[in-house]
Coordinates of C-alpha atoms and ligand atoms in Angstrom, one line a residue:
X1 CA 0.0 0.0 0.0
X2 CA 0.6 3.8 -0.2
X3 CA 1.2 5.2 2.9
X4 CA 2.0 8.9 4.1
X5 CA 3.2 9.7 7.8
X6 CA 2.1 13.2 9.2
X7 CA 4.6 13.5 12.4
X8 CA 8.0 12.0 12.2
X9 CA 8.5 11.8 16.0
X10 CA 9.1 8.8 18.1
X11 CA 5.7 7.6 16.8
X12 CA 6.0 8.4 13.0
X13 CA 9.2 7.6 12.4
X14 CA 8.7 4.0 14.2
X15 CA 5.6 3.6 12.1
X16 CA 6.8 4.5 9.1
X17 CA 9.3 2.5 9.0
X18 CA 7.9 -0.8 10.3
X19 CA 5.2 -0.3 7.6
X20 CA 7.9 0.1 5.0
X21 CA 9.6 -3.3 6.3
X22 CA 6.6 -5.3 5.6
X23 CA 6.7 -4.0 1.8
X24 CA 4.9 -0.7 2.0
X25 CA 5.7 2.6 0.2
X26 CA 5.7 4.9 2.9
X27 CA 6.6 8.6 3.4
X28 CA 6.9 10.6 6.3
X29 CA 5.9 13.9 6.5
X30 CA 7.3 16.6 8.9
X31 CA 6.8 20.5 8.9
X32 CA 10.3 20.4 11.0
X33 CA 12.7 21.2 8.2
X34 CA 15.8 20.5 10.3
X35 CA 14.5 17.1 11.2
X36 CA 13.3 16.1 7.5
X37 CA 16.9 17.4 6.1
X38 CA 18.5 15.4 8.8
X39 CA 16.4 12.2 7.5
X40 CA 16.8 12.5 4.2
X41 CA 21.1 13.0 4.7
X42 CA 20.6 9.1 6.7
X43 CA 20.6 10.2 9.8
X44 CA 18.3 9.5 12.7
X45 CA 17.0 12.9 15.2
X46 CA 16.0 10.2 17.8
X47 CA 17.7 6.9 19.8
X48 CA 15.7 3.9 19.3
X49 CA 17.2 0.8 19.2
X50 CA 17.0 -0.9 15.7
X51 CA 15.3 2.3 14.6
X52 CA 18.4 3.3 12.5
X53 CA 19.5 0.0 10.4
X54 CA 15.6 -0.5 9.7
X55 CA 15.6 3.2 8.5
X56 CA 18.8 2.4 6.3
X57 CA 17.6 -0.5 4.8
X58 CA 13.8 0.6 3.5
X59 CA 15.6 4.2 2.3
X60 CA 17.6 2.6 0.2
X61 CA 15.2 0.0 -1.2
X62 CA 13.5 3.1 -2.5
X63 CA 10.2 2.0 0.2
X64 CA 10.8 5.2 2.7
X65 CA 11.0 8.7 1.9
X66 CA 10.8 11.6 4.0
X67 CA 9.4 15.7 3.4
X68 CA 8.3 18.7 4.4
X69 CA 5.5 18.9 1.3
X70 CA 2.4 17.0 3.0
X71 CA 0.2 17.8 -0.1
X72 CA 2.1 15.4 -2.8
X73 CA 2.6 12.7 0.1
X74 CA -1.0 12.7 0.8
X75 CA -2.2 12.9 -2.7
X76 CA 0.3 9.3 -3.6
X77 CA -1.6 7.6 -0.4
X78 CA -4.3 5.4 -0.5
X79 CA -3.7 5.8 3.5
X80 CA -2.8 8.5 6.2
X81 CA -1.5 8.4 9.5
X82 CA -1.6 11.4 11.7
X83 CA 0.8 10.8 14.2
X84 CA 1.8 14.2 15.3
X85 CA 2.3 15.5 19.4
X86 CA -0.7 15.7 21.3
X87 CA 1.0 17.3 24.6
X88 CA -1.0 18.6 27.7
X89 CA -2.9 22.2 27.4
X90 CA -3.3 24.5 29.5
X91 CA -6.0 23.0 31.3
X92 CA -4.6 20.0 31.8
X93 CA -6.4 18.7 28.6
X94 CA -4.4 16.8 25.2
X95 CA -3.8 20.3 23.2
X96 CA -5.4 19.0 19.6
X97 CA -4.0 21.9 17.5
X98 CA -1.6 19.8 15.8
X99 CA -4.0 17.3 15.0
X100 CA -6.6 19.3 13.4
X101 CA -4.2 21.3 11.6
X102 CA -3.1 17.9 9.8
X103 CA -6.3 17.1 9.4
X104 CA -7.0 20.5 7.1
X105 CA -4.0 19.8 5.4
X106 CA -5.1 16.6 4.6
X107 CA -8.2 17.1 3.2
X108 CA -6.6 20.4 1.1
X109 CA -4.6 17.7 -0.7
X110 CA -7.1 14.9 -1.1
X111 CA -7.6 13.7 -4.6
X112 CA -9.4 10.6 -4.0
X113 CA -10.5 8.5 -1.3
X114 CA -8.5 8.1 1.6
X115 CA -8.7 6.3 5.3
X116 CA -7.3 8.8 7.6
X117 CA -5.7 7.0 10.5
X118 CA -5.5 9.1 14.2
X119 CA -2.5 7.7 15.6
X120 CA -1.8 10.3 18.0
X121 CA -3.1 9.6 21.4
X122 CA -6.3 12.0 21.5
X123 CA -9.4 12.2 23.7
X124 CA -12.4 10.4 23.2
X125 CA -14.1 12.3 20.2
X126 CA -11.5 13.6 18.6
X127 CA -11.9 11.3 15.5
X128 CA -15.3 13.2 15.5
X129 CA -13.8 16.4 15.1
X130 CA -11.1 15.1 13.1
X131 CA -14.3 13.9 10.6
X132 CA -15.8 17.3 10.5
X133 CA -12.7 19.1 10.3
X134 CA -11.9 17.0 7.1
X135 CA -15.4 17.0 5.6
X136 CA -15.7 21.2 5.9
X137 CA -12.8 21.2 3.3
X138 CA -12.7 18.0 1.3
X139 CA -14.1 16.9 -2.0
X140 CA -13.4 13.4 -2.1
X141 CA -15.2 10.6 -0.1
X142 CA -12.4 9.4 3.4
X143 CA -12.7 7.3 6.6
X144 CA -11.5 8.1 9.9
X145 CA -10.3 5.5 11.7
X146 CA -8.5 5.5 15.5
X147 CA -5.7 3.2 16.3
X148 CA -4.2 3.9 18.9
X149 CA -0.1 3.3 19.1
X150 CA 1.5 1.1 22.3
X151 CA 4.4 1.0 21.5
X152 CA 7.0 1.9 24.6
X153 CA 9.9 3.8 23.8
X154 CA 13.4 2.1 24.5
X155 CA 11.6 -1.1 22.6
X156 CA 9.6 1.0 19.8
X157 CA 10.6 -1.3 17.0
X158 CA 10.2 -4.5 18.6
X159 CA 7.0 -3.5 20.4
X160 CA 5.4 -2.7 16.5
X161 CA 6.7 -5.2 15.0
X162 CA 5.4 -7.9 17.4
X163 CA 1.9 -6.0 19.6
X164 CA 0.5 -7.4 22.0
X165 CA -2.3 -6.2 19.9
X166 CA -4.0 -4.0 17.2
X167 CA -6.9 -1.5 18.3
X168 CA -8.3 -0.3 15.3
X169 CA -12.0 2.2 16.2
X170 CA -14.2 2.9 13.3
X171 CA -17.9 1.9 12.0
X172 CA -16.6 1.6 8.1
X173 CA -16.2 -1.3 6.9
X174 CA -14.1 -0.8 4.2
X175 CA -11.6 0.8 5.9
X176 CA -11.5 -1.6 8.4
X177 CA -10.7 -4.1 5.8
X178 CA -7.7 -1.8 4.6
X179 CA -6.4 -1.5 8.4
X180 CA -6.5 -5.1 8.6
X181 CA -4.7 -5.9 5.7
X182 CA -2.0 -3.6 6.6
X183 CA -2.0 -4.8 10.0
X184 CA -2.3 -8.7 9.0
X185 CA 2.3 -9.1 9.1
X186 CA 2.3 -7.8 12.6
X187 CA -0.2 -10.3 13.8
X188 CA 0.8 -13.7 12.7
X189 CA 2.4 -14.4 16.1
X190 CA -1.7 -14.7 16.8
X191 CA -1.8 -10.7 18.8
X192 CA -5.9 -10.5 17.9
X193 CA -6.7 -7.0 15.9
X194 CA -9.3 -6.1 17.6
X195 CA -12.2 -3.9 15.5
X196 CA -14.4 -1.7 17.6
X197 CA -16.0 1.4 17.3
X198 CA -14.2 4.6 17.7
X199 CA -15.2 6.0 21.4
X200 CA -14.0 2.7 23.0
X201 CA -10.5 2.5 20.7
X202 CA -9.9 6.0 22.1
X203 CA -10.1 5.1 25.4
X204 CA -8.3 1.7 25.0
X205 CA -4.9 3.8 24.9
X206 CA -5.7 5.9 27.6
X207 CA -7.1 3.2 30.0
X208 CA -3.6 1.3 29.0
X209 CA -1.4 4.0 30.3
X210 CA -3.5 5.4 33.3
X211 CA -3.3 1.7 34.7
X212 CA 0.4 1.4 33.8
X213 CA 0.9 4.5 35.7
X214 CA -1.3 3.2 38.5
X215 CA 1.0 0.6 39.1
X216 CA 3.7 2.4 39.7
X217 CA 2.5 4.9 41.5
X218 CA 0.8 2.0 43.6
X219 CA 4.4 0.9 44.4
X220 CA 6.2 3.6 45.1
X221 CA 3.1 4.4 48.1
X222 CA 3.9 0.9 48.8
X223 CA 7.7 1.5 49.0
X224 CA 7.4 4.9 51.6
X225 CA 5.3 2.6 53.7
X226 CA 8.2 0.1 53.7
X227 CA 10.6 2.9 54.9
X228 CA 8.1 3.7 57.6
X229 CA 8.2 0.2 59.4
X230 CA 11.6 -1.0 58.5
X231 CA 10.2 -3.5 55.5
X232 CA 11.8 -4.2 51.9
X233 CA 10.3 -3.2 49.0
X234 CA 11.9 -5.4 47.3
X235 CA 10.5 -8.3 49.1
X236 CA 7.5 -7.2 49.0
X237 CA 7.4 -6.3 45.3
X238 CA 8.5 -9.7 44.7
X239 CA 5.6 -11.3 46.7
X240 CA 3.1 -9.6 45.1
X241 CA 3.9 -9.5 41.7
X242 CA 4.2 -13.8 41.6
X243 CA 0.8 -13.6 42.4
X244 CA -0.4 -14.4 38.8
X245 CA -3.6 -12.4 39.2
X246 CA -0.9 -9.3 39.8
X247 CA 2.2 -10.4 37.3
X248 CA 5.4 -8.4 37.8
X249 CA 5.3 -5.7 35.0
X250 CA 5.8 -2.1 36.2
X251 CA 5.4 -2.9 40.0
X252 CA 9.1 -0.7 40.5
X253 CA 9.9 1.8 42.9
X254 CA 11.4 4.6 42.4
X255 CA 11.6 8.3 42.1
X256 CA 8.6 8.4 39.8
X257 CA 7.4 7.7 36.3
X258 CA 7.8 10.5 33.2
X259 CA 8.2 10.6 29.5
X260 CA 5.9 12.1 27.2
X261 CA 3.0 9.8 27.7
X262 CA 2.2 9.2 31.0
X263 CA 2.0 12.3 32.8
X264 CA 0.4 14.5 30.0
X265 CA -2.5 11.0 29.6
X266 CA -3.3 10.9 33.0
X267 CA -4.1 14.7 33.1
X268 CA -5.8 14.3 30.0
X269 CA -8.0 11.3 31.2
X270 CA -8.6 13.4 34.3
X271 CA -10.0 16.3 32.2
X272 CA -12.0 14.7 29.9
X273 CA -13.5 12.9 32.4
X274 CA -14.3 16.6 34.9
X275 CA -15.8 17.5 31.6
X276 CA -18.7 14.7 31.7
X277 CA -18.9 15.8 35.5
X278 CA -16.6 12.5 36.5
X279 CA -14.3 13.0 39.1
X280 CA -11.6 10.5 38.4
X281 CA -10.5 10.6 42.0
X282 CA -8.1 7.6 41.5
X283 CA -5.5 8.7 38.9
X284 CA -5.9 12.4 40.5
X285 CA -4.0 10.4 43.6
X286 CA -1.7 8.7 41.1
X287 CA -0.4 12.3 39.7
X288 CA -0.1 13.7 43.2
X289 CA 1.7 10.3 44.2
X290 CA 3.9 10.8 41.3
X291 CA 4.8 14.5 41.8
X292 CA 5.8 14.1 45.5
X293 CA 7.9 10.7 44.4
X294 CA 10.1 12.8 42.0
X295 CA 11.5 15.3 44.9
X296 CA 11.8 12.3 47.3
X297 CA 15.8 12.0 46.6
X298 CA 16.2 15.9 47.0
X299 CA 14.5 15.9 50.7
X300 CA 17.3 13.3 51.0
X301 CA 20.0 15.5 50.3
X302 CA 18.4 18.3 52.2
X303 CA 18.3 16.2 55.2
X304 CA 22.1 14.2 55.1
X305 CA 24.1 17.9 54.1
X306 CA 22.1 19.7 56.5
X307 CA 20.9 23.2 55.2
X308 CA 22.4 23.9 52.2
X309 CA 23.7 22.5 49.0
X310 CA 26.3 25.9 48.1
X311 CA 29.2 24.6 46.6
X312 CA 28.4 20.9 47.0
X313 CA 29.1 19.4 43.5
X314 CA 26.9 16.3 43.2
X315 CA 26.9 13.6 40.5
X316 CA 24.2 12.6 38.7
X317 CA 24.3 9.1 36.6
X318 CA 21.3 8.8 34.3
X319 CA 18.9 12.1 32.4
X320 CA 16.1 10.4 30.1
X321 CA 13.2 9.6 31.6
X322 CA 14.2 6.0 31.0
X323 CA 17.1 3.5 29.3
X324 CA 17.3 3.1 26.1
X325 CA 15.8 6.4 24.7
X326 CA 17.8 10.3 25.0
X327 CA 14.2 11.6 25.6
X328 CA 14.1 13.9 28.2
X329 CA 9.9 15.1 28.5
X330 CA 9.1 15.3 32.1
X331 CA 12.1 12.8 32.9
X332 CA 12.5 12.8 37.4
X333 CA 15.5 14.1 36.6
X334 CA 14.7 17.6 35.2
X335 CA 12.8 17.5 38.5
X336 CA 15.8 16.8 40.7
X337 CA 18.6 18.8 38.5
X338 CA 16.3 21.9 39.0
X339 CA 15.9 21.3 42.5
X340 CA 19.9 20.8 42.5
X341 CA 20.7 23.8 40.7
X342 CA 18.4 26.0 43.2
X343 CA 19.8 25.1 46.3
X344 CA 23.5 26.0 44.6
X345 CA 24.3 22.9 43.9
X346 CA 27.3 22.1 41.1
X347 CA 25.9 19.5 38.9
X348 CA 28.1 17.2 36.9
X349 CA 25.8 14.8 34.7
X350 CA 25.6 11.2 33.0
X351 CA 23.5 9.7 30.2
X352 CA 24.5 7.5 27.5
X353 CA 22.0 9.0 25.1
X354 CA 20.8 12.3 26.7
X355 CA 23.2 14.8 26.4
X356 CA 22.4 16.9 23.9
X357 CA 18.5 17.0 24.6
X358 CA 20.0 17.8 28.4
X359 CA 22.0 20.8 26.6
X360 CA 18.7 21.9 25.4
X361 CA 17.3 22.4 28.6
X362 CA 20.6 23.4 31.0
X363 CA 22.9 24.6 28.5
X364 CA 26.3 25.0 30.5
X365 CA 24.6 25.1 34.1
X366 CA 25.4 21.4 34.1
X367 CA 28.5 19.7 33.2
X368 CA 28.5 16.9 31.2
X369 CA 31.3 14.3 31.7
X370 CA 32.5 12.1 29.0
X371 CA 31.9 8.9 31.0
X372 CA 30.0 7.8 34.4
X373 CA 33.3 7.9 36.5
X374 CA 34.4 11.4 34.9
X375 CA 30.9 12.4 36.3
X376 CA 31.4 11.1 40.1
X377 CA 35.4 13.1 40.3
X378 CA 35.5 14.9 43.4
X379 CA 31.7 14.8 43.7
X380 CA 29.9 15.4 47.5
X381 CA 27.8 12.6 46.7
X382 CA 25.9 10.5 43.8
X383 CA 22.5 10.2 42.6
X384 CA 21.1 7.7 40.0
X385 CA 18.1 8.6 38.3
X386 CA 17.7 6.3 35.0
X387 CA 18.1 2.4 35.2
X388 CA 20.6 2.1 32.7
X389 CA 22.3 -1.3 32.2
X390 CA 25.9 0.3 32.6
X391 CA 25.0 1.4 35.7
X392 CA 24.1 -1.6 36.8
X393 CA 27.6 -3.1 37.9
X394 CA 30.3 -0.6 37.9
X395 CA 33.5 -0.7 39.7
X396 CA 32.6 0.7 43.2
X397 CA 36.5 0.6 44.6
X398 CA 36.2 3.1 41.5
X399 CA 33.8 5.4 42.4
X400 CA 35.1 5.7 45.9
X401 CA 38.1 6.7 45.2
X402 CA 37.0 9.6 43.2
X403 CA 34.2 10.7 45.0
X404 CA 35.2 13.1 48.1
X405 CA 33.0 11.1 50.3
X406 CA 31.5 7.8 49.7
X407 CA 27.6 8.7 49.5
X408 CA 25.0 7.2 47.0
X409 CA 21.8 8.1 46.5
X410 CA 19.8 5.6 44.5
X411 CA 16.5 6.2 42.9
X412 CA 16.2 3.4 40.6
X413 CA 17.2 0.7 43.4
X414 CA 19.6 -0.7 41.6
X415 CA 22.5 -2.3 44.0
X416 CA 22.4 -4.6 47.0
X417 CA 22.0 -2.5 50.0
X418 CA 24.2 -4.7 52.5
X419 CA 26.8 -5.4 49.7
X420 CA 27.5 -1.6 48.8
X421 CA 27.3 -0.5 52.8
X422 CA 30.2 -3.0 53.3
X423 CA 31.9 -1.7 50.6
X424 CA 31.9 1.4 53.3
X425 CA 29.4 3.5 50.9
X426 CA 26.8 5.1 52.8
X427 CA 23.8 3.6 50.4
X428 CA 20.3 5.3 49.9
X429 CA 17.5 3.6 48.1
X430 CA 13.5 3.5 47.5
X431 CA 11.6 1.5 50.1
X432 CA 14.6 -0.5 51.6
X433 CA 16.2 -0.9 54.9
Ligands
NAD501 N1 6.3 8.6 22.4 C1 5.7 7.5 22.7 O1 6.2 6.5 23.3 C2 4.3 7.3 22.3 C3 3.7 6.0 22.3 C4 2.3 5.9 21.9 C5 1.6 7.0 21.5 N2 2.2 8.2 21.4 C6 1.4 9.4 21.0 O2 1.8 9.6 19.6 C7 1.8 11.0 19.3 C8 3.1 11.5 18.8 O3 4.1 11.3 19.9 P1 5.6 11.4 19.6 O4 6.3 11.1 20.9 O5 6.0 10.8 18.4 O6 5.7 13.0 19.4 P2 7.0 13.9 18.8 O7 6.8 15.2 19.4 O8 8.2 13.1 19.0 O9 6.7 14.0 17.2 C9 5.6 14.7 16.7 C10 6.1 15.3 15.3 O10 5.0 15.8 14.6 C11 5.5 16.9 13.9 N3 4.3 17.8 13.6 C12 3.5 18.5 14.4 N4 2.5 19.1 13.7 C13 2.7 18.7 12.4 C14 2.0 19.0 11.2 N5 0.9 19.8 11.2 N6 2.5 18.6 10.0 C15 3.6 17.8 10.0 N7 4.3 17.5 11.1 C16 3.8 17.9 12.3 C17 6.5 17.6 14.9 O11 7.4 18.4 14.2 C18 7.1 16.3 15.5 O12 8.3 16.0 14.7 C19 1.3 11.7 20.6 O13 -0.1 11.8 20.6 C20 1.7 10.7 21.7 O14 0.9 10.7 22.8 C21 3.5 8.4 21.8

């Protein structure tokens, strides 16, 4: 099939190519020129695993192109995505300007029928509005259709290429047949594609990701309790989540969950919910778990360096919100550097991926060291704030003897609490003794 991609973010660009893999002709449309010339030169404005070679490889079999021109795109595709950023307005609400705009665009260009695909993550209606939006301007017959995107970052490529399964929301038949064959390579595994009408697709992604976020949010109440009575999280954590009604998927502690999903889709949920009059009085408690969770490790500091942090130069091992992605939206650690910087702390920063979106945000207020030790030389103490694998198992004899004084502060729980105390570190985790 002909498909065109509006949005060549961490959604679009996934997409797009993934659909090109299974023999499509895609192309993916941007208005961000920088991004579109940095494409087309073979080179990728994100880290995704995989995300790169399987770029390569359909460019230059001629099956992936990218623009800035969304008119001839739209006009070559029997199918559109719209897959552009759908972030959290003013009023707490998923801000739909980019998605309507496409959608004009979209039906300026048509020249024949078309299934337009909302692959954003948008409230429940918005295919409605993306409907009459199309049909104020357009000549030519189209179908909306939702379906929604899962897909985590870190595992983008993997995650499309194998769902867990397809949500595809509309009442039109035909262009549930088009979704379906488009869809049919992803599913052979047996991941059902699952056809239903538009309202409940909507919510489907939202309900995904509130729960998600429940869970964790869940733990990490679970994990300050722990600290309250002497308990391990850990223990516990591991308890519950062998319970097969419970599993063991996002049941974590730690200083919080970000990224650019999450915390803009509980607010929206929350919103669109007030609006009908529903107080969603659950995932309001998950947010205000979430927000006090991600200054937990600075209370820390307050309380073991006394009353200030002036001059104290403290290291900080991990930026993106999580491994194996350099984004940085709502990450715990913008959180914590912020709270860093204002009490006059030096910061000397970490991440395999991150640096230059960090640069973006701190420009020169934080150094950032060419390697993990580089970042812990003659720091007051050190804080982890992403899980990545690195991290995981570094040379602690190391780290102590470049550190002024042996003190870790771990949000991501990642090191044996007795181990690293007898390694004469004083050790500071989520939810364990
Ligand atoms: N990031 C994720 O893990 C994830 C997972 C599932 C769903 N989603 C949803 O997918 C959507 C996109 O997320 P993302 O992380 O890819 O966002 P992103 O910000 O990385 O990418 C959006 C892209 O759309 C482009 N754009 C905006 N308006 C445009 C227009 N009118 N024409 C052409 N291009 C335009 C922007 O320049 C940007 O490159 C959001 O609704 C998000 O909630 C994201």
């Amino acid at each position: 099939m002909n498909i065109a991609v509006i949005g060549t973010g961490y959604v679009g660009l996934v997409v797009g190519a993934c659909f090109a893999e299974t023999g499509n002709h895609v192309t993916c449309v941007d208005k961000d020129q920088a991004k579109v010339a940095m494409l087309k030169r073979g080179r990728i404005p994100i880290y995704e695993p995989g995300l790169e070679e399987l770029v390569r490889r359909n460019r230059s079999l001629g099956r992936l192109g990218f623009t800035t021109s969304l008119a001839p795109a739209v006009r070559a595709a029997e199918i559109v995505f719209i897959a552009v950023g759908t972030p959290t307005g003013e009023d707490g609400s998923a801000d739909l300007q980019h998605v309507l705009a496409a959608a004009r665009d979209i039906a300026r260009a048509m020249n024949g029928y078309k299934v337009v695909v909302d692959k954003s993550t948008v409230p429940v209606g918005t295919s409605e509005l993306v409907r009459a939006e199309i049909a104020k301007i357009a000549k030519h017959p189209f179908s909306v259709v939702s379906n929604p995107e899962f897909l985590k970052q870190g595992a983008a490529v993997d995650d499309f290429l194998k769902p867990d399964r397809v949500v595809i929301g509309t009442d039109d038949e035909k262009a549930a047949r088009f979704m379906t064959e488009l869809y049919r390579p992803f599913t052979r595994t047996g991941a059902p594609i699952m056809v239903m009408d538009t309202a409940s697709a909507e919510l489907c992604k939202y309900a995904a990701n509130a729960m998600l976020a429940t869970r964790i949010s869940f733990m990490n109440e679970i994990a300050n309790v722990c600290e309250l009575f002497g308990a391990d999280v850990d223990k516990v954590r591991q308890a519950v989540a062998s319970d097969r009604r419970i599993g063991p998927a996002f049941l974590f502690p730690g200083i919080g969950y970000g990224g650019s999903c999450f915390p803009k889709d509980v607010k929206a949920i929350i919103k669109f919910a007030a609006d009908k009059k529903y107080d969603f009085r659950i995932l309001q408690a998950v947010e205000d778990v979430n927000e006090a969770q991600k200054s937990r490790l600075l209370s820390r500091l307050d309380k073991h360096f006394g009353k200030s942090l002036k001059g104290k130069t403290i290291a900080v091992w991990g930026l993106a919100f999580k491994p194996r992605t350099d984004d940085m939206r709502e990450a715990p650690a913008v959180n914590v550097i912020r709270g860093l910087l204002a009490r006059g702390a030096k910061v000397r920063a970490y991440d395999p991926e991150a640096h230059a979106v960090a640069r973006g945000l701190f420009g020169t207020r934080v150094h950032y060291a060419k390697d993990a030790y580089a970042a812990v030389k003659d720091a007051d103490a050190l804080l982890i704030l992403t899980e990545w694998n690195e991290f995981r198992e570094p040379d602690f004899q190391k780290i102590k003897r470049l550190l002024k004084a042996p003190v870790i502060f771990d949000g991501r729980n990642l090191y044996a609490p007795a181990q690293i105390r007898s390694l004469g570190f004083t050790y500071s985790s989520i939810g364990r003794p």
